[in-house]
Amino acid sequence: MGLQALFFYLFSAIAIASAFMVISARNPVHSVLFLILTFFNAAGLFLLTGAEFLALILVVVYVGAVAVLFLFVVMMLDIDFTELRSGVMEYAPVGALIGFILAAELVLVLAGNAFTVEPAADPTQPIPDLNEVPNIQALGDILYTDYVHFFQAAGLILLVAMIGAIVLTLRHKENVKRQDINAQVARTPETAIEVVDVKPGQGI
């Protein structure tokens, strides 16, 4: 067994074990920590397959942002998880039915070998040689040339969603002084400065 196969089985075993601990841990903080461990091992598996871009995205985006955000939210919010789990048995039959359907679909797909990975006879955009062009450069070339308009449209949609969330959650409080740009620009020395003639020995 080569070194690459050894690391593959190591990362896979740790990822499966930590993924199981995510759903079985009683403490939600421990669940988030096990989720971060799962992401790291999945990133290691991506590195073994030569997809370093996906590995970096998984670590930077999911571990560095999403999982840490989950961790801070769980630690800062005083949530009674015991009360939340009290009614879990009411939804157990529905959850078991959905799980059975998903398991049956996976078995049918894997047993029937419905999806076969076969290269196209005449691909419009053939995969470049990885020895000449790294996969990050290849993804960047496709993303910022052929799909640049879709990329910009997705950015605009996210910008509109962010502005909408700020507008919907912004609440103006009464009796609070706020900045008025027009009033500040329209000020003159006569209205902005008050000259006070202070007599000697007197205060203002």
Tab-separated table of C-alpha atoms in Angstrom, residues 57-183:
chain	number	residue	atom	x	y	z
A	57	ILE	CA	-12.332	26.735	-0.825
A	58	LEU	CA	-13.537	24.145	1.688
A	59	VAL	CA	-11.059	25.330	4.314
A	60	VAL	CA	-11.301	29.070	3.675
A	61	VAL	CA	-15.056	29.388	3.136
A	62	TYR	CA	-16.647	26.624	5.169
A	63	VAL	CA	-14.152	26.269	8.001
A	64	GLY	CA	-13.012	29.879	8.135
A	65	ALA	CA	-16.442	31.463	7.804
A	66	VAL	CA	-19.475	29.208	7.991
A	67	ALA	CA	-18.375	26.759	10.676
A	68	VAL	CA	-16.844	29.493	12.833
A	69	LEU	CA	-20.070	31.477	12.488
A	70	PHE	CA	-22.047	28.431	13.613
A	71	LEU	CA	-19.705	28.045	16.567
A	72	PHE	CA	-20.091	31.661	17.676
A	73	VAL	CA	-23.873	31.546	17.260
A	74	VAL	CA	-24.166	28.357	19.300
A	75	MET	CA	-21.885	29.709	22.027
A	76	MET	CA	-23.499	33.156	22.219
A	77	LEU	CA	-27.170	32.176	22.065
A	78	ASP	CA	-28.676	30.752	25.219
A	79	ILE	CA	-30.673	27.956	23.597
A	80	ASP	CA	-32.331	25.242	25.635
A	81	PHE	CA	-31.448	22.227	23.492
A	82	THR	CA	-33.127	19.878	25.949
A	83	GLU	CA	-36.440	21.563	25.240
A	84	LEU	CA	-35.796	21.435	21.514
A	85	ARG	CA	-35.122	17.696	21.637
A	86	SER	CA	-38.226	17.023	23.718
A	87	GLY	CA	-40.508	16.812	20.660
A	88	VAL	CA	-38.148	14.925	18.386
A	89	MET	CA	-40.055	11.658	18.733
A	90	GLU	CA	-43.141	13.245	17.197
A	91	TYR	CA	-41.292	13.689	13.899
A	92	ALA	CA	-39.360	10.419	14.089
A	93	PRO	CA	-41.733	8.455	11.772
A	94	VAL	CA	-41.569	11.129	9.060
A	95	GLY	CA	-37.780	11.342	9.371
A	96	ALA	CA	-37.456	7.566	9.204
A	97	LEU	CA	-39.639	7.467	6.074
A	98	ILE	CA	-37.549	10.152	4.347
A	99	GLY	CA	-34.336	8.367	5.353
A	100	PHE	CA	-35.664	5.068	3.983
A	101	ILE	CA	-36.573	6.707	0.656
A	102	LEU	CA	-33.122	8.282	0.340
A	103	ALA	CA	-31.416	4.991	1.223
A	104	ALA	CA	-33.527	3.154	-1.369
A	105	GLU	CA	-32.608	5.704	-4.034
A	106	LEU	CA	-28.912	5.340	-3.247
A	107	VAL	CA	-29.149	1.554	-3.421
A	108	LEU	CA	-30.942	1.681	-6.781
A	109	VAL	CA	-28.395	4.093	-8.233
A	110	LEU	CA	-25.380	2.175	-7.003
A	111	ALA	CA	-26.796	-1.263	-7.843
A	112	GLY	CA	-28.000	-0.308	-11.308
A	113	ASN	CA	-24.882	1.698	-12.138
A	114	ALA	CA	-27.093	4.353	-13.668
A	115	PHE	CA	-24.372	6.975	-13.838
A	116	THR	CA	-21.234	6.085	-15.759
A	117	VAL	CA	-18.338	8.465	-16.135
A	118	GLU	CA	-17.558	8.482	-19.856
A	119	PRO	CA	-15.818	11.303	-21.678
A	120	ALA	CA	-17.750	13.010	-24.423
A	121	ALA	CA	-16.956	12.026	-27.983
A	122	ASP	CA	-16.307	15.602	-29.093
A	123	PRO	CA	-16.195	17.928	-26.066
A	124	THR	CA	-16.617	21.620	-26.827
A	125	GLN	CA	-14.227	22.535	-24.013
A	126	PRO	CA	-11.745	19.711	-23.490
A	127	ILE	CA	-10.005	19.464	-20.147
A	128	PRO	CA	-6.497	20.906	-20.457
A	129	ASP	CA	-3.453	18.921	-19.507
A	130	LEU	CA	-2.856	19.375	-15.771
A	131	ASN	CA	0.882	19.276	-16.347
A	132	GLU	CA	0.637	22.442	-18.438
A	133	VAL	CA	-2.296	24.314	-16.856
A	134	PRO	CA	-3.228	23.893	-13.153
A	135	ASN	CA	-6.875	23.277	-12.411
A	136	ILE	CA	-7.196	26.622	-10.590
A	137	GLN	CA	-6.023	28.465	-13.705
A	138	ALA	CA	-8.325	26.362	-15.896
A	139	LEU	CA	-11.338	27.150	-13.678
A	140	GLY	CA	-10.406	30.832	-13.645
A	141	ASP	CA	-10.107	30.953	-17.424
A	142	ILE	CA	-13.546	29.417	-17.875
A	143	LEU	CA	-15.183	31.439	-15.092
A	144	TYR	CA	-13.872	34.840	-16.140
A	145	THR	CA	-14.172	34.357	-19.898
A	146	ASP	CA	-17.057	32.109	-20.921
A	147	TYR	CA	-19.222	32.633	-17.814
A	148	VAL	CA	-18.210	36.138	-16.782
A	149	HIS	CA	-21.738	37.520	-17.277
A	150	PHE	CA	-23.261	34.831	-15.071
A	151	PHE	CA	-20.552	35.503	-12.491
A	152	GLN	CA	-21.338	39.224	-12.467
A	153	ALA	CA	-25.087	38.522	-12.310
A	154	ALA	CA	-24.582	36.276	-9.283
A	155	GLY	CA	-22.573	39.048	-7.603
A	156	LEU	CA	-25.354	41.578	-8.265
A	157	ILE	CA	-27.973	39.199	-6.855
A	158	LEU	CA	-25.923	38.725	-3.690
A	159	LEU	CA	-25.454	42.509	-3.398
A	160	VAL	CA	-29.198	43.122	-3.716
A	161	ALA	CA	-29.895	40.395	-1.158
A	162	MET	CA	-27.422	41.943	1.284
A	163	ILE	CA	-28.905	45.433	0.876
A	164	GLY	CA	-32.431	44.024	1.258
A	165	ALA	CA	-31.487	42.219	4.471
A	166	ILE	CA	-29.996	45.434	5.897
A	167	VAL	CA	-33.061	47.474	4.950
A	168	LEU	CA	-35.494	44.926	6.381
A	169	THR	CA	-33.655	44.583	9.683
A	170	LEU	CA	-32.849	48.287	10.153
A	171	ARG	CA	-35.028	49.879	12.807
A	172	HIS	CA	-34.983	53.630	13.435
A	173	LYS	CA	-35.296	54.570	17.105
A	174	GLU	CA	-37.187	57.663	18.137
A	175	ASN	CA	-35.591	60.609	19.968
A	176	VAL	CA	-32.174	59.766	18.538
A	177	LYS	CA	-30.081	62.444	16.835
A	178	ARG	CA	-29.109	61.427	13.326
A	179	GLN	CA	-26.788	62.940	10.793
A	180	ASP	CA	-28.424	65.229	8.216
A	181	ILE	CA	-26.038	65.693	5.298
A	182	ASN	CA	-28.114	68.397	3.600
A	183	ALA	CA	-28.293	70.482	6.767
